[in-house]
Short mmCIF file of C-alpha atoms in Angstrom, two decimals:
data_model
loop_
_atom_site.label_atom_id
_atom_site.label_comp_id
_atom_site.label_asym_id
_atom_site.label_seq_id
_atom_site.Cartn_x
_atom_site.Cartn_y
_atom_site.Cartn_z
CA UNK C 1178 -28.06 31.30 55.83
CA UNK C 1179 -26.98 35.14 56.74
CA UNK C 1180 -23.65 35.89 57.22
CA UNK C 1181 -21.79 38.69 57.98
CA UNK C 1182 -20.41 41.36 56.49
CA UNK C 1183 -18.07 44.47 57.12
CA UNK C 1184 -19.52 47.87 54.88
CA UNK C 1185 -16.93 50.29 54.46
CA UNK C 1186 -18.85 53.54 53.62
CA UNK C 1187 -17.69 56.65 52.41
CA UNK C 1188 -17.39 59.59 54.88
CA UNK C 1189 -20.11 61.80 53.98
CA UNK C 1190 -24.07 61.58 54.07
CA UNK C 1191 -24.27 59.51 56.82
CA UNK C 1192 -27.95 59.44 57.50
CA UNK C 1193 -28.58 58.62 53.63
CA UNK C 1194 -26.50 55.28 54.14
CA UNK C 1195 -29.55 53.07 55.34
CA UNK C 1196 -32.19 54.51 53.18
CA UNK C 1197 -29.60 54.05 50.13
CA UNK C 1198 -29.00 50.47 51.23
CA UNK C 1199 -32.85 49.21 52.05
CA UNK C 1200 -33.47 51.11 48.23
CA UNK C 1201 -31.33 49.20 46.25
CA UNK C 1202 -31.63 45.73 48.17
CA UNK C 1203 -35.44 46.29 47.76
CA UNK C 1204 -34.86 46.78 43.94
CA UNK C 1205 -32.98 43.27 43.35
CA UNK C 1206 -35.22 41.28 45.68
CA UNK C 1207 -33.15 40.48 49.06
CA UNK C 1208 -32.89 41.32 52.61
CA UNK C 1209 -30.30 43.23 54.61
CA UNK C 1210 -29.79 42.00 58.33
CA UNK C 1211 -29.34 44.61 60.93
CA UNK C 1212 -29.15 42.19 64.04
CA UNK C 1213 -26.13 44.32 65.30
CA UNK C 1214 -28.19 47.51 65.13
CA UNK C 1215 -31.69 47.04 67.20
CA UNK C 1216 -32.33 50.65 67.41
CA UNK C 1217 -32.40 52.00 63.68
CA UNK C 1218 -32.02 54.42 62.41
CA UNK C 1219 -31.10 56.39 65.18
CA UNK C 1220 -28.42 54.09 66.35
CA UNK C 1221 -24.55 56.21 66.81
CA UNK C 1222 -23.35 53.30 64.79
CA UNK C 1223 -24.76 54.75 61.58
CA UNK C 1224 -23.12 57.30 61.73
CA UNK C 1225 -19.61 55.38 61.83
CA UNK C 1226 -18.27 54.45 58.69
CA UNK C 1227 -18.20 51.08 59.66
CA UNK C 1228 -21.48 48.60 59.71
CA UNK C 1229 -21.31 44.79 60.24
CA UNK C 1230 -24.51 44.19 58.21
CA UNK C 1231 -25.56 40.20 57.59
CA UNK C 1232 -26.52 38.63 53.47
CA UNK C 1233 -27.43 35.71 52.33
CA UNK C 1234 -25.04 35.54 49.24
CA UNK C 1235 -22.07 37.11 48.13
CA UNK C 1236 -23.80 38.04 45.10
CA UNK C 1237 -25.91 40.83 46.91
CA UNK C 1238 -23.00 42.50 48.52
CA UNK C 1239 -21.55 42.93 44.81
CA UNK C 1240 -24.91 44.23 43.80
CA UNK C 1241 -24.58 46.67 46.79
CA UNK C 1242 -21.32 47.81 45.85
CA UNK C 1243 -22.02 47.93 41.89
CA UNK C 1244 -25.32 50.43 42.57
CA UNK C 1245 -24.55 52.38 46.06
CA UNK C 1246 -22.87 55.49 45.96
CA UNK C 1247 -22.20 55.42 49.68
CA UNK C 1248 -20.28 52.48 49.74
CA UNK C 1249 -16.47 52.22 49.53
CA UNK C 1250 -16.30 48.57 49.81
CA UNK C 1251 -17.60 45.35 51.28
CA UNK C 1252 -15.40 42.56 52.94
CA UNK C 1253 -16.51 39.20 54.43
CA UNK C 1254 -16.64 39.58 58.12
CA UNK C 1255 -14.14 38.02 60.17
CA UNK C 1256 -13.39 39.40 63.33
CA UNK C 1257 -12.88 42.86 65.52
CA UNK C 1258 -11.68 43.93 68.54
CA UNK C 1259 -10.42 46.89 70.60
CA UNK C 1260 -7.56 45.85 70.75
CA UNK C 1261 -5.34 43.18 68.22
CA UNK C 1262 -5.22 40.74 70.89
CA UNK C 1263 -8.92 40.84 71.02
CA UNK C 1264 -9.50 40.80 66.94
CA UNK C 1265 -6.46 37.32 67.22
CA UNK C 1266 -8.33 35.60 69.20
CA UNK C 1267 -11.99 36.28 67.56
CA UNK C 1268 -10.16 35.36 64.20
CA UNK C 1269 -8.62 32.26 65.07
CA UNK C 1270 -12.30 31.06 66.36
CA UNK C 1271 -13.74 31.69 62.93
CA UNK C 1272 -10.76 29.39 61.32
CA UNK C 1273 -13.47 27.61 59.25
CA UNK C 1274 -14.50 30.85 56.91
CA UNK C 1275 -10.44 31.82 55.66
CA UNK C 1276 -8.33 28.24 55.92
CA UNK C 1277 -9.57 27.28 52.40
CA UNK C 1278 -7.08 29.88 51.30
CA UNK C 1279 -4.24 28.37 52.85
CA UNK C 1280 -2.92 26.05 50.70
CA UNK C 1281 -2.37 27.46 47.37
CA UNK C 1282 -4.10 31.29 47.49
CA UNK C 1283 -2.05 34.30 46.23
CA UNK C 1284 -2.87 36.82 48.76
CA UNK C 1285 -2.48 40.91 49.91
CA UNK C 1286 -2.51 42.30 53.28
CA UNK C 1287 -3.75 46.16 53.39
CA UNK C 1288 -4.15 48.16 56.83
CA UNK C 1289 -5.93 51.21 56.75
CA UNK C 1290 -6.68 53.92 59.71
CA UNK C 1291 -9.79 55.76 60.22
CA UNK C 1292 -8.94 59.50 61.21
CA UNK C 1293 -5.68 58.72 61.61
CA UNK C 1294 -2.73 57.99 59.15
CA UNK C 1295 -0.74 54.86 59.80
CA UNK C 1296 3.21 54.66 59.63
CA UNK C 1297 4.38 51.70 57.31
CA UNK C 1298 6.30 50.31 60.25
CA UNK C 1299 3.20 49.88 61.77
CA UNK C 1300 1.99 48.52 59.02
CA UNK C 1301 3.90 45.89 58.33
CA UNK C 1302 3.89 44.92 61.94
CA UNK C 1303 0.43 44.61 61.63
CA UNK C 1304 0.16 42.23 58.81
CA UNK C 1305 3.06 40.11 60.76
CA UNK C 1306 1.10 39.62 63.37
CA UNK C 1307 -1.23 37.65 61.47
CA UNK C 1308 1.35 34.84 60.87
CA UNK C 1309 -0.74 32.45 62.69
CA UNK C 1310 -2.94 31.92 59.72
CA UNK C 1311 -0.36 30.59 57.62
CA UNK C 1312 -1.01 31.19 54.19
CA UNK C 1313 1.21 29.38 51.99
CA UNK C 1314 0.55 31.08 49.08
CA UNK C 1315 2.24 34.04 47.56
CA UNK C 1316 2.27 37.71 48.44
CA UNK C 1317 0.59 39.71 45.29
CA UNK C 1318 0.45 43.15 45.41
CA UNK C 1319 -0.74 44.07 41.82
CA UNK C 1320 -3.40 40.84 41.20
CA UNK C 1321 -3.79 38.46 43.98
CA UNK C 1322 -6.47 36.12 44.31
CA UNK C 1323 -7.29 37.34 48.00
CA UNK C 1324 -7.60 40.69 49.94
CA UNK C 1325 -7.24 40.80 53.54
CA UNK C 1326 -8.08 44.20 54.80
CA UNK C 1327 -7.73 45.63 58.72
CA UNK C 1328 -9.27 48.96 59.11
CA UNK C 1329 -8.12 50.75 62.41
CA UNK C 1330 -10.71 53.14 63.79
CA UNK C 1331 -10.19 56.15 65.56
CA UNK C 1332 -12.04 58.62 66.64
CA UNK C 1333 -10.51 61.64 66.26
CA UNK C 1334 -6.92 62.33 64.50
CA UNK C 1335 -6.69 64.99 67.90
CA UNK C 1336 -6.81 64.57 71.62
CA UNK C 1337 -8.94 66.77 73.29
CA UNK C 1338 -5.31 68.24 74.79
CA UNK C 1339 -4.49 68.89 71.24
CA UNK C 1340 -2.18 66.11 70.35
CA UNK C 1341 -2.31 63.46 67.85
CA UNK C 1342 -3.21 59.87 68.41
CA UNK C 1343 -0.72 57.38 68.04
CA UNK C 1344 -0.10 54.32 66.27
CA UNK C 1345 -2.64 51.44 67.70
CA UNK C 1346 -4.41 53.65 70.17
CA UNK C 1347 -7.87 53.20 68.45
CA UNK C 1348 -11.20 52.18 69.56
CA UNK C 1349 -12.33 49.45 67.47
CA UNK C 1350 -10.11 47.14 64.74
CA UNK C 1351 -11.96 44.98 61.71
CA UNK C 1352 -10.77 42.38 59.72
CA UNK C 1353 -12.10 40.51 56.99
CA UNK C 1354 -11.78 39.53 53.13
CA UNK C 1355 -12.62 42.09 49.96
CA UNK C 1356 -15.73 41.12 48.61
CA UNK C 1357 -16.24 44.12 46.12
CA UNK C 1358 -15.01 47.52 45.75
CA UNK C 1359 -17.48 50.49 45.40
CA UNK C 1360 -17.69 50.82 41.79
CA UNK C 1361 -20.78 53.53 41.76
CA UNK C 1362 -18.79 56.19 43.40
CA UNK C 1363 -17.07 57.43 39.94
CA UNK C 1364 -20.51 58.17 38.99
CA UNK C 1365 -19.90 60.83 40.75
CA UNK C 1366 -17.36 62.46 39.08
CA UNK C 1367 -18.95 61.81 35.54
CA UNK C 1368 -21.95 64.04 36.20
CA UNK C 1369 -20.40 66.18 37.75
CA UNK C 1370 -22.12 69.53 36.87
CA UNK C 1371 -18.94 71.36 36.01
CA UNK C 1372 -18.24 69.35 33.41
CA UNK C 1373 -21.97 69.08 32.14
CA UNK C 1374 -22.97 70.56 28.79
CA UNK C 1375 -25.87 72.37 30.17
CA UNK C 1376 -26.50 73.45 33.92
CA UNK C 1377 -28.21 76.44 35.97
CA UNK C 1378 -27.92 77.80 39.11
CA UNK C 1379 -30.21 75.39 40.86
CA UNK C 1380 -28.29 72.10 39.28
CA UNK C 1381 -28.49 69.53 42.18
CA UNK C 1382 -24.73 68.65 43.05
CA UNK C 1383 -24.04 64.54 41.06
CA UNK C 1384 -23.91 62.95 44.77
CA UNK C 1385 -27.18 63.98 45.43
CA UNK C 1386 -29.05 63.31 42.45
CA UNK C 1387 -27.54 59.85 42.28
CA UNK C 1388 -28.81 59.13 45.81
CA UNK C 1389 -32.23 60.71 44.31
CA UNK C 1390 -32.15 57.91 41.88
CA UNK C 1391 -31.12 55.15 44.14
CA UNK C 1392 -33.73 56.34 45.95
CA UNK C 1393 -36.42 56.04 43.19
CA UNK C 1394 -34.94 52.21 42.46
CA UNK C 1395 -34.42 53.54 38.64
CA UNK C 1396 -33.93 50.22 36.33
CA UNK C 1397 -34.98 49.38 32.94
CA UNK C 1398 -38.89 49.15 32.57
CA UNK C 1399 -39.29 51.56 35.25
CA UNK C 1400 -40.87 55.39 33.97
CA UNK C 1401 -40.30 58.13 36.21
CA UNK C 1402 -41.49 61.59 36.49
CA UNK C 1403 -39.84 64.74 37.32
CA UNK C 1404 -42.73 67.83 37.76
CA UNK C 1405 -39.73 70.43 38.44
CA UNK C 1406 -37.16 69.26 36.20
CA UNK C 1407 -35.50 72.30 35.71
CA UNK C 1408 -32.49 71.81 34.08
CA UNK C 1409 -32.86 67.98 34.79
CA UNK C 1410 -30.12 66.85 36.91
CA UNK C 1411 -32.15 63.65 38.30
CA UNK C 1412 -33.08 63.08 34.93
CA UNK C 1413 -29.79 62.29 34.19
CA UNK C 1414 -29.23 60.25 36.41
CA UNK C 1415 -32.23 57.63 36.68
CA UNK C 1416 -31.34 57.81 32.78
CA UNK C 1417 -28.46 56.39 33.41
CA UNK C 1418 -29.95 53.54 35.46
CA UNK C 1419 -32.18 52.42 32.91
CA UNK C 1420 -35.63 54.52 33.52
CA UNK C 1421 -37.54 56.32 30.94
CA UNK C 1422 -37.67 59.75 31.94
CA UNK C 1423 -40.69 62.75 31.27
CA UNK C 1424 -40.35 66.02 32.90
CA UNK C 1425 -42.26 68.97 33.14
CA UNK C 1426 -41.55 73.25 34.26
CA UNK C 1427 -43.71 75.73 34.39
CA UNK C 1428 -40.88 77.64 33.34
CA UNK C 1429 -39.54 76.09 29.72
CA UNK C 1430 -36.70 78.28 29.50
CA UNK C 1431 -35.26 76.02 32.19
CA UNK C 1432 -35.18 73.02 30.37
CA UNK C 1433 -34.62 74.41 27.05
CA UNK C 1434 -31.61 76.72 27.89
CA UNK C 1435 -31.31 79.26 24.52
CA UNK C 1436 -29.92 76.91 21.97
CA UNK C 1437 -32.06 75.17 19.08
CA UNK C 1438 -31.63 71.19 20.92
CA UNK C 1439 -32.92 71.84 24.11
CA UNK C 1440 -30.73 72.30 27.13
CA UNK C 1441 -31.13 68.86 28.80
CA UNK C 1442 -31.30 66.91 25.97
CA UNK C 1443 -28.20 67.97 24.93
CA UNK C 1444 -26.77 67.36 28.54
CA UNK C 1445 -28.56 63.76 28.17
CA UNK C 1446 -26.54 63.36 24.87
CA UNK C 1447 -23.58 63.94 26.75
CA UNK C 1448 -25.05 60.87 29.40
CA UNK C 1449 -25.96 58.12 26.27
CA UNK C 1450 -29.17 58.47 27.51
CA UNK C 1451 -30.91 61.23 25.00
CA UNK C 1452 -33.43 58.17 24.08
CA UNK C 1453 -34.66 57.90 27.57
CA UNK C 1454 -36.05 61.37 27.44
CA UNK C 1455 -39.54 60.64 26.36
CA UNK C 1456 -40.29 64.29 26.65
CA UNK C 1457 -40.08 67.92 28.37
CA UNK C 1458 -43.42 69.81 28.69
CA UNK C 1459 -44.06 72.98 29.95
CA UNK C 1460 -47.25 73.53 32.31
CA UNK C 1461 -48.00 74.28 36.16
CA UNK C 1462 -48.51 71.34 38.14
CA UNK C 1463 -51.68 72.57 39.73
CA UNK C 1464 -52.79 72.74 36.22
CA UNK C 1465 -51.91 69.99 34.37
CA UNK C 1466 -52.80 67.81 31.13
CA UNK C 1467 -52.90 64.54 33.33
CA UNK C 1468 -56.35 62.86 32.64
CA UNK C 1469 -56.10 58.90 34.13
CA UNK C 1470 -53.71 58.37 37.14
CA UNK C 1471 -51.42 55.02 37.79
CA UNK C 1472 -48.88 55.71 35.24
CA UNK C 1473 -45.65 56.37 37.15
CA UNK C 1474 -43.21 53.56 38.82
CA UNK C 1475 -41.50 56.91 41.00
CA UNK C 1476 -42.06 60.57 40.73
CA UNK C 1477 -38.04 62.75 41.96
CA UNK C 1478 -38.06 66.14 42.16
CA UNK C 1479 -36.21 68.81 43.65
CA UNK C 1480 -39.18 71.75 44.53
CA UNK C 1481 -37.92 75.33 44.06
CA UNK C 1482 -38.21 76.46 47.66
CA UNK C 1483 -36.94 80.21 46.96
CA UNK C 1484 -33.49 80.54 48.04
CA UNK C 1485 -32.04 80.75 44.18
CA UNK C 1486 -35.44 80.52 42.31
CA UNK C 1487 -39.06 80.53 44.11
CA UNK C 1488 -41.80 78.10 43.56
CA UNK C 1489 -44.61 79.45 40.97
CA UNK C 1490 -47.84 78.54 40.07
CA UNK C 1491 -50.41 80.20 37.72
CA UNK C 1492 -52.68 83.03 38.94
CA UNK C 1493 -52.26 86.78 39.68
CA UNK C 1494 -50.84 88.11 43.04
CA UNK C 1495 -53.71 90.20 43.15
CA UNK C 1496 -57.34 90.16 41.74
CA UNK C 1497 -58.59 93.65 40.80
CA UNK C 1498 -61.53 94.64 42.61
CA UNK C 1499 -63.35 95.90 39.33
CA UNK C 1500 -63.07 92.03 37.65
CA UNK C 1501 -60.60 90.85 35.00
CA UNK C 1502 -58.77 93.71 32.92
CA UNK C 1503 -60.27 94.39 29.16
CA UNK C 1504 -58.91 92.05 26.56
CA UNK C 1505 -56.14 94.17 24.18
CA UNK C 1506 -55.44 92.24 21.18
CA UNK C 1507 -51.36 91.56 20.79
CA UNK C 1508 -49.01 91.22 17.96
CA UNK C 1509 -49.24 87.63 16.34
CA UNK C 1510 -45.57 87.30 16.74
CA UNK C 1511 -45.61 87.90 20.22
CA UNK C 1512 -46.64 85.14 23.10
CA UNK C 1513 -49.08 84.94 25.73
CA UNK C 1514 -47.56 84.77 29.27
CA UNK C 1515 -49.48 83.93 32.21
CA UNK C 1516 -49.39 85.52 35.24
CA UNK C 1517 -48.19 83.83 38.03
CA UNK C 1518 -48.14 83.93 41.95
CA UNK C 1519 -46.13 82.61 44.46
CA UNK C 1520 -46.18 78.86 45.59
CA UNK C 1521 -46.35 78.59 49.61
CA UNK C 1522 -43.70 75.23 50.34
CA UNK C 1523 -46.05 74.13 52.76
CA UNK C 1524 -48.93 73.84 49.96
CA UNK C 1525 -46.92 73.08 47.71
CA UNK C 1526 -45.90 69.86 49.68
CA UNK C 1527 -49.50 68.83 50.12
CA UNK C 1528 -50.33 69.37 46.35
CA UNK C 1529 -47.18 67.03 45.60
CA UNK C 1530 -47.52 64.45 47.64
CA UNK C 1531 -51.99 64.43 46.54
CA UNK C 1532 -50.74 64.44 42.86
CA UNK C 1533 -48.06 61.42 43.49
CA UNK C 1534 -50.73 59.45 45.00
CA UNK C 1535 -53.18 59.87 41.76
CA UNK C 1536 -50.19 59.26 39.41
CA UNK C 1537 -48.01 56.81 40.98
CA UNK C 1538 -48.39 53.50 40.17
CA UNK C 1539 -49.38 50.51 43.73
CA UNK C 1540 -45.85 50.52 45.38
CA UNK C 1541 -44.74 53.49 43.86
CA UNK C 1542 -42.06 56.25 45.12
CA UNK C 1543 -42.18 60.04 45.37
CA UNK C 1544 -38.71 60.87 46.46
CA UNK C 1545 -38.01 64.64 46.65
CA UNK C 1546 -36.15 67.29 49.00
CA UNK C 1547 -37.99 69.35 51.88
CA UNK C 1548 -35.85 72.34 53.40
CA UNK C 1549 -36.01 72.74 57.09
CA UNK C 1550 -35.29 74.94 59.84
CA UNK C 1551 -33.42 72.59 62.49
CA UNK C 1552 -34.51 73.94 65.71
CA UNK C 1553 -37.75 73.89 64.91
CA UNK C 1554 -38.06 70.82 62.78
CA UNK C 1555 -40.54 68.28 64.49
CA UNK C 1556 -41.39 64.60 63.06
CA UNK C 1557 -44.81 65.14 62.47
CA UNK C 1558 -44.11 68.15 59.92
CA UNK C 1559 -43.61 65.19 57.32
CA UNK C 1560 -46.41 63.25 58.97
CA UNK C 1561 -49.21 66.07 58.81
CA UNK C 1562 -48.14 66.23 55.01
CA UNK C 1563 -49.28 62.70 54.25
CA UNK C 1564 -52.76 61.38 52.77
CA UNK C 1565 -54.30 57.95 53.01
CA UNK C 1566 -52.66 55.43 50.69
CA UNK C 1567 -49.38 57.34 51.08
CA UNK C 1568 -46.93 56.14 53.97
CA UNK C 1569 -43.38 57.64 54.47
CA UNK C 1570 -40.57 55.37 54.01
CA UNK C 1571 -37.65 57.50 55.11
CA UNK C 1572 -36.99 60.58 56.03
CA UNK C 1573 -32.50 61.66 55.81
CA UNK C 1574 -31.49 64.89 56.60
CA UNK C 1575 -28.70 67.10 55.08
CA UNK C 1576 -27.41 69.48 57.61
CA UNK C 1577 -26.57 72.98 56.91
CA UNK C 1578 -26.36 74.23 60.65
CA UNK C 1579 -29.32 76.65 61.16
CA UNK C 1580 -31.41 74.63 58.38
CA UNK C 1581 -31.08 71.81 56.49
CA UNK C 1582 -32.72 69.66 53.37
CA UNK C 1583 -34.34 66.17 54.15
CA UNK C 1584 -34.50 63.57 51.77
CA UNK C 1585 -37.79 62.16 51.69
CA UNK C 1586 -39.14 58.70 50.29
CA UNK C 1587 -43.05 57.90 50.55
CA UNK C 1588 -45.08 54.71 49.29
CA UNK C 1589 -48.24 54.89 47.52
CA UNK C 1590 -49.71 51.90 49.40
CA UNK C 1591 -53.10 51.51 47.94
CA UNK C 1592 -54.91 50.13 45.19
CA UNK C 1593 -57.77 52.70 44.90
CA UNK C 1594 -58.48 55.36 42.31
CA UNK C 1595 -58.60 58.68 43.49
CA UNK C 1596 -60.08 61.78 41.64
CA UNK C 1597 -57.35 64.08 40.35
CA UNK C 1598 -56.55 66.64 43.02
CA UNK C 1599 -58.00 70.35 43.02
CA UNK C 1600 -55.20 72.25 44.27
CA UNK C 1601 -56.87 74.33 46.29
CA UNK C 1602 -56.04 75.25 49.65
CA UNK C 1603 -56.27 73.09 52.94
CA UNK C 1604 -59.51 73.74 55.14
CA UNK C 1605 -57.35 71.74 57.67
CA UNK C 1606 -56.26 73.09 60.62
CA UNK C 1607 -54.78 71.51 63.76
CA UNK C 1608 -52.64 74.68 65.05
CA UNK C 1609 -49.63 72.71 63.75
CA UNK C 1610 -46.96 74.85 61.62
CA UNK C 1611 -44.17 72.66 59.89
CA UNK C 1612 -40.81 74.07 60.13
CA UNK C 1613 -40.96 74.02 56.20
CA UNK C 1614 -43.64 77.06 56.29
CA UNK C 1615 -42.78 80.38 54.96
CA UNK C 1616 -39.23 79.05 54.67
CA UNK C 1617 -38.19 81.37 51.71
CA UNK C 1618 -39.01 84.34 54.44
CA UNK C 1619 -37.40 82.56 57.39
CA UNK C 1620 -34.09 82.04 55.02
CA UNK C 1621 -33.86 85.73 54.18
CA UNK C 1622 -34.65 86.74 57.70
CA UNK C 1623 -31.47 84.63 58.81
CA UNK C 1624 -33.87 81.91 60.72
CA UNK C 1625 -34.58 85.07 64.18
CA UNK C 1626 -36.86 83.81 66.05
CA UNK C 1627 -39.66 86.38 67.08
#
C-alpha cells in the first residue's frame, strides 16, 4: 500500500529534482507515486520545495534520502493546510498514523518557515497548538525517539509594496513525522573542487557531477565511461558510488596534469577510489580503439563546447590543394602531434549519442550536458539528435539567463548490434537548426540575433 510522504528539497536545481528522484528509485527497484502531480514535469509544484510524493515502505524514502543530493529530508505525511485551523482539522482525521506515539514516545517539535524567518514566540505557539494530540511522553531536544516537523511556506520574504511578511501569513502549512534526513548533501562539500588535489579550469562544480552520477545510477558492478574526462570530476564521483570508471581525452595533458602520478588519479587517491580507475587513455573519439560494442552500463560526460576549452577532433583545418606536405624526419626524442580541427557541438552531439548506442550496454544511460541558447531552444533540438534504439529519458535545464546547460539522460532501448559509427557528417537535412549550433560563436557574439 502507498502512502504519503512530505520531500523537503533543497532550494536549488529545481528541474533536476524529478529526474534525480525517478534515477535513484529506478536503481533500487521501486516506484515513486506522483498522484498529486498529474501534469509532470511541468507542473509549478516542482518547482516548490515542497512535494507530497506516495512509497510503499519507509525503507525507500531512507534510500532516497541516503543517495539524493536534492533532498533535505523526508517526513511521513500527515496533514496541510492554508491555514492552522485547516492543517488541525486534516490532522486530527488521520489520528490512526501518529496515536501509537502517545503513550510512552520521547518526542521534538521543530517549526520551520520557507522564505521567511519565524520568531520563537511564534514558535512555541505553534507547537502549543498541537496539544490536542496528547503525547505523554517526554520532550527531547538532543535524542528523541520522534520528530514532528511543521514547515510554513511563504512565498516571498517581501510584499510586492516592499514590506515583510508576517508571522502566519503563508500560503500553505505541512506537518508530518522525520523519516530521514538528507545525508548525500555533504557530498557536496567533500568534492568540492577547491579542496581537490588536482582540478582545471573546466572542473564541473561537486553538485553537478554528483547529480551526473545519480543520473548514471552508479553502484557496484556497474562500468561507466567518460569520452571527455578531462580532469575527471564525474569520475570521481560515480567512483565514489561504487562504479568502475575508464576515461578517455584527446588531450592527455588534461588528465595527467604535469606530475609523475597522473592528475586524476591522484585526485581519486584523495576520493578512496584510485582502484576504480581502470584506466585513462588518450585518443579522439571519432577515432577510437573500440572494436565490439555492449560494454558500458552508462557513458557521463561533460563535452567541451568552447566557452573555456573548444571541442577537437583529429584532422587539419585546411587540406592543401597540392596533397599532403613531404614527410621531414624528426628528432627521436621529440613526439608526433596530430593536427586537429574544430568539433561543431551540433556533430558532435550526433557522433555521441551514435557511439553510446554501439557501446552501451540494453538499458543503458548516456547522461551528459548540452548548452543552449534559451530563446531559441525548441524540444525537438534534443529530439532531431536521437537514433533508433536510443529514447530520451529527461531532459533538466540549468538556467544562465540568455543561455543555459540541459542535463540530458537517454536509454539505449534495443537489443541489436549496430556497426561502429563513421563519424562523418550528416546528409540529413530537415531545415531544422538546434539552438545548440554554432554555440561557441553565438556565446562570443553575446547571443544578437541577426
Amino acid at each position: 500500500m502507498m502512502r504519503d510522504y512530505l520531500f523537503v528539497f533543497a532550494h536549488a536545481h529545481d528541474e533536476f529534482r524529478i529526474p534525480e528522484l525517478q534515477s535513484i528509485s529506478e536503481l533500487h527497484g521501486f516506484t515513486i507515486g506522483f498522484s498529486r502531480y498529474s501534469d509532470l514535469p511541468s507542473a509549478e509544484a516542482v518547482k516548490r520545495p515542497f512535494m507530497i510524493l506516495e512509497l510503499a515502505e519507509e525503507a525507500h524514502a531512507r534510500l532516497l534520502a541516503k543517495r539524493c543530493i536534492l533532498i533535505k529530508s523526508i517526513y511521513e505525511f500527515y496533514a496541510q493546510g492554508s491555514t492552522y485551523a485547516e492543517l488541525h482539522e486534516a490532522n486530527r482525521q488521520v489520528r490512526s498514523r501518529w496515536e501509537q506515539y502517545i503513550p510512552d514516545t520521547s518526542f521534538k517539535f521543530t517549526v520551520i518557515g520557507y522564505n521567511h524567518s519565524l520568531s520563537q514566540r511564534w514558535q512555541r505557539d505553534v507547537i502549543e497548538s498541537f496539544s490536542y494530540m496528547d503525547f505523554l511522553g517526554n520532550i527531547d531536544m538532543k535524542n528523541p525517539d520522534i520528530i514532528l516537523g511543521c514547515f510554513e511556506e511563504y512565498e516571498n520574504d517581501k510584499r510586492p509594496d516592499g514590506t515583510r511578511h508576517v508571522n502566519g501569513d503563508f500560503c500553505q502549512v505541512y506537518f508530518g513525522r522525520l523519516i530521514a534526513e538528507g545525508t548525500a548533501r555533504a557530498l557536496i562539500k567533500t568534492f568540492d573542487v577547491k579542496t581537490r588535489n588536482y582540478f582545471g579550469n573546466t572542473s564541473m562544480e561537486a553538485e553537478i557531477s554528483l547529480l551526473m552520477a545519480n543520473q548514471t545510477q552508479a553502484a557496484p558492478g556497474k562500468l561507466v565511461y567518460d569520452p571527455f574526462i578531462g580532469t575527471g570530476s564525474m569520475a570521481y564521483t560515480t567512483a565514489y558510488f561504487g562504479a568502475l570508471v575508464y576515461g578517455s581525452d584527446i588531450d592527455g595533458r588534461q588528465m595527467r596534469g604535469k606530475s609523475k602520478t597522473p592528475g586524476i588519479i591522484r585526485a581519486a587517491s584523495q576520493y578512496g577510489v584510485a582502484s576504480r580507475i581502470v584506466d585513462l587513455c588518450t585518443f579522439d573519439i571519432t577515432n577510437n580503439p573500440w572494436r565490439i560494442g555492449g560494454l558500458f552500463d552508462a557513458i557521463v560526460t561533460d563535452p567541451p563546447y568552447g566557452v573555456r576549452a573548444g571541442a577537437k577532433r583529429l584532422g587539419r583545418k585546411k587540406l592543401r590543394e597540392d596533397g599532403p606536405p613531404p614527410h621531414l624526419p624528426r628528432p627521436s626524442d621529440e613526439p608526433y602531434i596530430p593536427p586537429t580541427k574544430p568539433y561543431e557541438l551540433s556533430a558532435l552531439v550526433i557522433d555521441l549519442i551514435l557511439l553510446a548506442r554501439y557501446l552501451l550496454k540494453l538499458r543503458g544511460l548516456l547522461v551528459f550536458f548540452l548548452p543552449t541558447v534559451t530563446d531559441s531552444y525548441e524540444e525537438v533540438d534534443i529530439k532531431s539528435s536521437l537514433c533508433e534504439g536510443m529514447i530520451l529519458v529527461a531532459n533538466s535545464s540549468q538556467n544562465f539567463g540568455s543561455w543555459g546547460r540541459r542535463l540530458i539522460t537517454i536509454r539505449k532501448t534495443t537489443a541489436n548490434d549496430y556497426p561502429p559509427p563513421t563519424f562523418k557528417p550528416s546528409t540529413t537535412d530537415d531545415n531544422h537548426i538546434p539552438a545548440h549550433k554554432d554555440f561557441r560563436e553565438k556565446y562570443f557574439q553575446s547571443f544578437k540575433t541577426g
